[in-house]
PDB file of C-alpha atoms and ligand atoms in Angstrom:
ATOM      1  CA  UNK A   1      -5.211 -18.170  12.720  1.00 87.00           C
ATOM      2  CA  UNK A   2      -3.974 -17.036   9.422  1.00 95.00           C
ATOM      3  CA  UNK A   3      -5.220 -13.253   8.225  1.00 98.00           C
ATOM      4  CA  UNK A   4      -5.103 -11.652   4.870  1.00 98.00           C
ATOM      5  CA  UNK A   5      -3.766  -8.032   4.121  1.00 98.00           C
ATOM      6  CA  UNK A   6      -3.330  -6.021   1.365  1.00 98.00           C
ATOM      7  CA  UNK A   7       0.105  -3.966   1.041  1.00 98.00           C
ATOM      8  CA  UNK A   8       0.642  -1.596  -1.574  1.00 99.00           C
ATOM      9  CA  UNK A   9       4.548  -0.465  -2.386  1.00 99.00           C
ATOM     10  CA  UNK A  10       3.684   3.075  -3.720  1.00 99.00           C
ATOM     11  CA  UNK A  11       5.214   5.045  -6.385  1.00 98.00           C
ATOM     12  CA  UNK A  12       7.903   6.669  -4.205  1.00 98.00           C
ATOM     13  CA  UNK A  13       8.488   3.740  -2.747  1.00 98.00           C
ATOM     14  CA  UNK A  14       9.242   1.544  -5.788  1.00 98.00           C
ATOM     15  CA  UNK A  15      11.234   4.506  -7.052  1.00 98.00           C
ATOM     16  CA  UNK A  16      14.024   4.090  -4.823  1.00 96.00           C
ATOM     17  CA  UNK A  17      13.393   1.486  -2.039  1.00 98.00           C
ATOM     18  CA  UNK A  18      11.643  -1.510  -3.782  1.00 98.00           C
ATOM     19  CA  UNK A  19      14.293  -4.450  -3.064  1.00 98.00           C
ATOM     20  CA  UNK A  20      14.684  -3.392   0.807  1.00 98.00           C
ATOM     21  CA  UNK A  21      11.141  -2.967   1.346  1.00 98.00           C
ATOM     22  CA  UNK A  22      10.286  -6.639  -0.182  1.00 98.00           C
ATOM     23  CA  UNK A  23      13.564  -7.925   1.979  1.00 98.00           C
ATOM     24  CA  UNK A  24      11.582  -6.620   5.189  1.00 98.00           C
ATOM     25  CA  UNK A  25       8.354  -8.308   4.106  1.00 98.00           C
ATOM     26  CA  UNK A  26      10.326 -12.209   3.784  1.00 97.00           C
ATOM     27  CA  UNK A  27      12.501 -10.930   6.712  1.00 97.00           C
ATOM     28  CA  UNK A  28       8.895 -10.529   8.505  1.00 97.00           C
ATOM     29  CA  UNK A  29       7.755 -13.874   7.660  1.00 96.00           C
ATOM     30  CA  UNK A  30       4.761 -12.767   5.607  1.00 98.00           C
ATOM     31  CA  UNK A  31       3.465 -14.964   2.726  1.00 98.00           C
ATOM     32  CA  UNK A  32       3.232 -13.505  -0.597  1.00 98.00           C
ATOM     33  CA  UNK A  33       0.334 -15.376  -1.652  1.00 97.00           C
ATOM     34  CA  UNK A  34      -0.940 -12.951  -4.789  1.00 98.00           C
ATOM     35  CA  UNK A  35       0.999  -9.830  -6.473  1.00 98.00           C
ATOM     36  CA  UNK A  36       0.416  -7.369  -9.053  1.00 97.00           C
ATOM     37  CA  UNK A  37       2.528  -4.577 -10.110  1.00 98.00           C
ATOM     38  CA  UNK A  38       0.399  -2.064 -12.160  1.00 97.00           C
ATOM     39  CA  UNK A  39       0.234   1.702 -12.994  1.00 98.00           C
ATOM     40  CA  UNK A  40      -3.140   2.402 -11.821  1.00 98.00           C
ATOM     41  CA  UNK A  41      -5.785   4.765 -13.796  1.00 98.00           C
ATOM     42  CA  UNK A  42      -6.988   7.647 -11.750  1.00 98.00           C
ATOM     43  CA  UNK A  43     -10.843   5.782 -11.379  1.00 97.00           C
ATOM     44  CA  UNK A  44      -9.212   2.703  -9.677  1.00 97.00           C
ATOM     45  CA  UNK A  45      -6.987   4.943  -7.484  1.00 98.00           C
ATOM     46  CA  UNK A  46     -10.139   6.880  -6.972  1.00 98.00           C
ATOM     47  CA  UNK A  47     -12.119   3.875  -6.032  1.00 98.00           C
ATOM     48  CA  UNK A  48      -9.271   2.576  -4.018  1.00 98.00           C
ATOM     49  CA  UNK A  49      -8.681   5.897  -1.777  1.00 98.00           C
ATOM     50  CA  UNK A  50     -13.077   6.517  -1.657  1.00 97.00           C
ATOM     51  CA  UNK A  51     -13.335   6.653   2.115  1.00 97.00           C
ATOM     52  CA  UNK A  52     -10.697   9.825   1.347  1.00 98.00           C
ATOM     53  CA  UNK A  53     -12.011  11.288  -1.214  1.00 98.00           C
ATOM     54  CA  UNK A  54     -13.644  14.556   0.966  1.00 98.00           C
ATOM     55  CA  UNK A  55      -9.969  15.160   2.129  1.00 98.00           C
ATOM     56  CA  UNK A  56      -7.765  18.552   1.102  1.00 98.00           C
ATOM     57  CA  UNK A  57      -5.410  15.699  -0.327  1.00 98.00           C
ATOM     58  CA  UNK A  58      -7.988  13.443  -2.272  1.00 98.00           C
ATOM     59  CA  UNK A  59      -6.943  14.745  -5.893  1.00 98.00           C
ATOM     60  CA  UNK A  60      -2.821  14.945  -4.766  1.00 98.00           C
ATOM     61  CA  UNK A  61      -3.033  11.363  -3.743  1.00 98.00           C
ATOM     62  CA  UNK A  62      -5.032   9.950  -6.910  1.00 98.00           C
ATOM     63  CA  UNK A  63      -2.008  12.564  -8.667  1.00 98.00           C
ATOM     64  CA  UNK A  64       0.590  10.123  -6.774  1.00 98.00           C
ATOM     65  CA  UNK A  65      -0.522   6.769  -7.119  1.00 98.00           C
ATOM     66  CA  UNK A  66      -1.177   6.961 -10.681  1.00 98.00           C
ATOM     67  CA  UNK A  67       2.482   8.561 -11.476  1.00 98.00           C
ATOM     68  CA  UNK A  68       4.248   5.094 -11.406  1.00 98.00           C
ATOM     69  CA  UNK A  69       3.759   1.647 -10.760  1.00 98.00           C
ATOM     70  CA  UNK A  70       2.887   0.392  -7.580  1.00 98.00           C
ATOM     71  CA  UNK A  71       3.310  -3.206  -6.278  1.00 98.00           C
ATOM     72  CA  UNK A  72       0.561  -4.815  -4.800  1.00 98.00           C
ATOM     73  CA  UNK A  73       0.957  -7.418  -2.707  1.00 98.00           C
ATOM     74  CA  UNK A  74      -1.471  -9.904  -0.238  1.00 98.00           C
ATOM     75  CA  UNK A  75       0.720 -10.733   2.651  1.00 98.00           C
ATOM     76  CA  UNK A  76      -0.369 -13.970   4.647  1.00 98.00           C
ATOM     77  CA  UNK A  77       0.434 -14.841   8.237  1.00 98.00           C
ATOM     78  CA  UNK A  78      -1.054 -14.798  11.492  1.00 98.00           C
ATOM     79  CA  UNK A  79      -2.204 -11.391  12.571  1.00 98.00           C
ATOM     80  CA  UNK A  80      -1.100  -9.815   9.350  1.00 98.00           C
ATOM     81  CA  UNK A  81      -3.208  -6.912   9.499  1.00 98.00           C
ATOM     82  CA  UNK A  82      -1.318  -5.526  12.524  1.00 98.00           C
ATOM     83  CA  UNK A  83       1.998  -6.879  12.016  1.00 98.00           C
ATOM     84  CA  UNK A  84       1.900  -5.209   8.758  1.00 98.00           C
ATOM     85  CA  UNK A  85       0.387  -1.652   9.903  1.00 98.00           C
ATOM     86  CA  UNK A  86       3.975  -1.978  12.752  1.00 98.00           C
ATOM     87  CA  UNK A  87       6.005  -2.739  10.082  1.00 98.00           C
ATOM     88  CA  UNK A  88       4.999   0.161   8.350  1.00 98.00           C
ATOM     89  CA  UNK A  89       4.781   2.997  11.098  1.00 98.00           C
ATOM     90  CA  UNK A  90       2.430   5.825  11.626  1.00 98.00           C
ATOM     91  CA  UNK A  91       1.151   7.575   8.247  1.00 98.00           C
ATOM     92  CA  UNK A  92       3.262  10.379   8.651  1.00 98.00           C
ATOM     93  CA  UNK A  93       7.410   9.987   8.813  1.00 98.00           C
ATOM     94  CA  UNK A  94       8.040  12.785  11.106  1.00 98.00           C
ATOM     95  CA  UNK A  95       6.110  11.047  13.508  1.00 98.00           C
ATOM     96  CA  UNK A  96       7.332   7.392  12.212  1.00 98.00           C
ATOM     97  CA  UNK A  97      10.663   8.663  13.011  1.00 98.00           C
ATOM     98  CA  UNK A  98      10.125   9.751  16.745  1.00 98.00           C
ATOM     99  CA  UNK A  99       7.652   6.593  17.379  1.00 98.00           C
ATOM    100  CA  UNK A 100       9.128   3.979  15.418  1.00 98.00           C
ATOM    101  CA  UNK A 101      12.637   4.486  13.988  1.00 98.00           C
ATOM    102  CA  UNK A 102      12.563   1.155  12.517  1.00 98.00           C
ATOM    103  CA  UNK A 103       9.216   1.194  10.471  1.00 98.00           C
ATOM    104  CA  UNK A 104       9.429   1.403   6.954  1.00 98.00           C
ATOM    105  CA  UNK A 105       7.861   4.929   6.477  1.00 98.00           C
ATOM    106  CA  UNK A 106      11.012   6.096   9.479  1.00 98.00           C
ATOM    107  CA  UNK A 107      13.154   4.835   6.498  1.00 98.00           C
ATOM    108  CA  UNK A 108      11.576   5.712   3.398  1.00 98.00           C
ATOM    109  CA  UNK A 109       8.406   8.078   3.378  1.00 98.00           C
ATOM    110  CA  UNK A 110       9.522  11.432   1.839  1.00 98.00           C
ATOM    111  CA  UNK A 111       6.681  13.106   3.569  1.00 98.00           C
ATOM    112  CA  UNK A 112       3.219  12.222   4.614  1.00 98.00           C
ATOM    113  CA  UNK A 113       1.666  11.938   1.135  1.00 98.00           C
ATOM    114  CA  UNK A 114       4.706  10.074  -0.234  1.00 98.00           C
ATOM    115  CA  UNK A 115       4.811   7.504   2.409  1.00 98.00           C
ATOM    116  CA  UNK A 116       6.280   4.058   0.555  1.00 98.00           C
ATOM    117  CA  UNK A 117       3.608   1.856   1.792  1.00 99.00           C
ATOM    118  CA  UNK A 118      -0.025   1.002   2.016  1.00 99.00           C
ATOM    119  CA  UNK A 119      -1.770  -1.213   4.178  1.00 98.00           C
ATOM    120  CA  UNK A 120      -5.722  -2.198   5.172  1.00 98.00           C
ATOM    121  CA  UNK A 121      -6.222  -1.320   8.363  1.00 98.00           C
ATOM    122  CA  UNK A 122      -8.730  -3.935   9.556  1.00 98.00           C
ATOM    123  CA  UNK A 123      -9.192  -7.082   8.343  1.00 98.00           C
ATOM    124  CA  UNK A 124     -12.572  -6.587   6.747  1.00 97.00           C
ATOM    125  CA  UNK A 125     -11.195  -3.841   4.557  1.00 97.00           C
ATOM    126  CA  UNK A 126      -8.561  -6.116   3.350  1.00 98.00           C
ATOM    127  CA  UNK A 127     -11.226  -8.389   2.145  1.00 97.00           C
ATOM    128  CA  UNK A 128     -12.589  -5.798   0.333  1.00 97.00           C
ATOM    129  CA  UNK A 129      -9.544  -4.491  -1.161  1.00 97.00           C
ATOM    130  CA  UNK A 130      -8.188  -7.407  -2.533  1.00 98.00           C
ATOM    131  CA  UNK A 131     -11.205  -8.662  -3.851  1.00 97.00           C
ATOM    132  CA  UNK A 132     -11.127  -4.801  -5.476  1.00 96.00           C
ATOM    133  CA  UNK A 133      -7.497  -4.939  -6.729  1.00 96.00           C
ATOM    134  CA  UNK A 134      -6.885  -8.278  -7.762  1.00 96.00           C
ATOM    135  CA  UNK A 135     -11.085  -8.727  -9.344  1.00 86.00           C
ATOM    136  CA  UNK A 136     -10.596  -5.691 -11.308  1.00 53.00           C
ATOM    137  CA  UNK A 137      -7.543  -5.795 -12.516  1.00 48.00           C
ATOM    138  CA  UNK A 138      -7.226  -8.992 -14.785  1.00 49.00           C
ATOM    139  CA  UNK A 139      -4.203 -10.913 -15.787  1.00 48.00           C
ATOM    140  CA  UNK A 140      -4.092  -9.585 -19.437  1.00 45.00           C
ATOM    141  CA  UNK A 141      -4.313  -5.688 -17.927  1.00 45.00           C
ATOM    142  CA  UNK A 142      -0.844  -6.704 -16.443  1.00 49.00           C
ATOM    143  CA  UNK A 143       1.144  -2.957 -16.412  1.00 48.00           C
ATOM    144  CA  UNK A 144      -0.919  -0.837 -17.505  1.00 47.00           C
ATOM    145  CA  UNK A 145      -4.582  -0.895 -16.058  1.00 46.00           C
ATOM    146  CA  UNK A 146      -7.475   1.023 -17.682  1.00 43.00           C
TER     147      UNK A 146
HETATM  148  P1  CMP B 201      -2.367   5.507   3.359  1.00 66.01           P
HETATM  149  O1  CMP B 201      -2.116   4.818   4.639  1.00 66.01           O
HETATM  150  O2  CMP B 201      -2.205   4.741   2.093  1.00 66.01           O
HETATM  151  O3  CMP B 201      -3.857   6.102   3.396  1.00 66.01           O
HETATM  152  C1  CMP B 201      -4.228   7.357   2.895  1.00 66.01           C
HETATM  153  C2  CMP B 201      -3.083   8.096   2.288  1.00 66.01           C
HETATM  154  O4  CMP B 201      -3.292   9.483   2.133  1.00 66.01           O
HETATM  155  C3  CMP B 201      -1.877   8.033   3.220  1.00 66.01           C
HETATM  156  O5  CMP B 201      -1.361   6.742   3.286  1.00 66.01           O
HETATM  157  C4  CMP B 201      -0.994   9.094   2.587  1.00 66.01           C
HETATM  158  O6  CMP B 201      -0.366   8.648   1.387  1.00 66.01           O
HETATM  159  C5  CMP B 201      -2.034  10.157   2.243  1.00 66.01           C
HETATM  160  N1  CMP B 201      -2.168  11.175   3.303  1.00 66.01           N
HETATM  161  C6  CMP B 201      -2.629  11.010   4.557  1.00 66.01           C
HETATM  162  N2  CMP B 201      -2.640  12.173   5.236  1.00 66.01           N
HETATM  163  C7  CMP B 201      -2.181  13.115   4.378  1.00 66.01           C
HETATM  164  C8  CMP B 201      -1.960  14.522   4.471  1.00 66.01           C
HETATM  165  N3  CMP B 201      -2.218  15.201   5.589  1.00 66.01           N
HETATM  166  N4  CMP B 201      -1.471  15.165   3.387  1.00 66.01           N
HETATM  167  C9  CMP B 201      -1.209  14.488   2.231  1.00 66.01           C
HETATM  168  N5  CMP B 201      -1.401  13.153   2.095  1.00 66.01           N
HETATM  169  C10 CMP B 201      -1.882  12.476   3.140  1.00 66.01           C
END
């Protein structure tokens, strides 16, 4: 049965590693069936991160995702939710590294805030999260979203 999920390329990761990430995603057989590349204002990355936001990191991570433009991206395939989360690796690189040498945050994370990718990690909150990025953020916001 087909599943939904959102991915996000972050800031870092469109930086420096945007064409090899997206190459993984066809190579992985995922639909791209929306996508959005925006800088995002601190309240959406606020409202994005929420379940975070009593974290030491909350105000470094609304600092990072709002320094560039991020990519985001609803992947389609069977099991997406999972397949996605493996192709991305733990949260952390230095684990992702030792674990799973392969995964995209091995390869590109700088650290364990700057980690390259996003992605829901069940299938309701991909439900919510799209209907969150791509309700809010309207065709004519393209870019730049307020
Ligand atoms: P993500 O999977 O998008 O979900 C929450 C994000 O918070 C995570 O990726 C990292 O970017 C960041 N993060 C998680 N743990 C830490 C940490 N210990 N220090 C700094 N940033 C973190």
């Amino acid at each position: 049965r087909l599943e939904d999920t959102l991915a996000v390329i972050k800031p870092n990761g469109m930086e420096q590693h945007r064409e090899e990430i997206l190459q993984e995603i066809r190579a992985g057989e995922f639909s791209i069936m929306q996508q959005k590349e925006a800088v995002l204002s601190r309240e959406l990355a606020e409202e994005f991160y929420r379940e975070h936001r009593d974290k030491p990191f909350f105000s470094q991570l609304v600092d990072f995702m709002c320094r560039g433009p991020c990519l985001m991206l609803v992947l389609t395939k069977e099991n997406a939710v999972e397949e996605w989360r493996a192709m991305m690796g733990p949260t952390d690189p230095s684990e992702a590294r030792q674990a799973a040498p392969d995964s995209l945050r091995a390869r590109f994370a700088r650290d364990v805030l700057e980690n390259s990718v996003h992605g829901s990690s069940n299938a309701q909150h991909a439900r919510q999260k799209i209907d969150f990025i791509f309700g809010e953020i309207g065709e004519e916001n393209e870019g730049n979203v307020e």
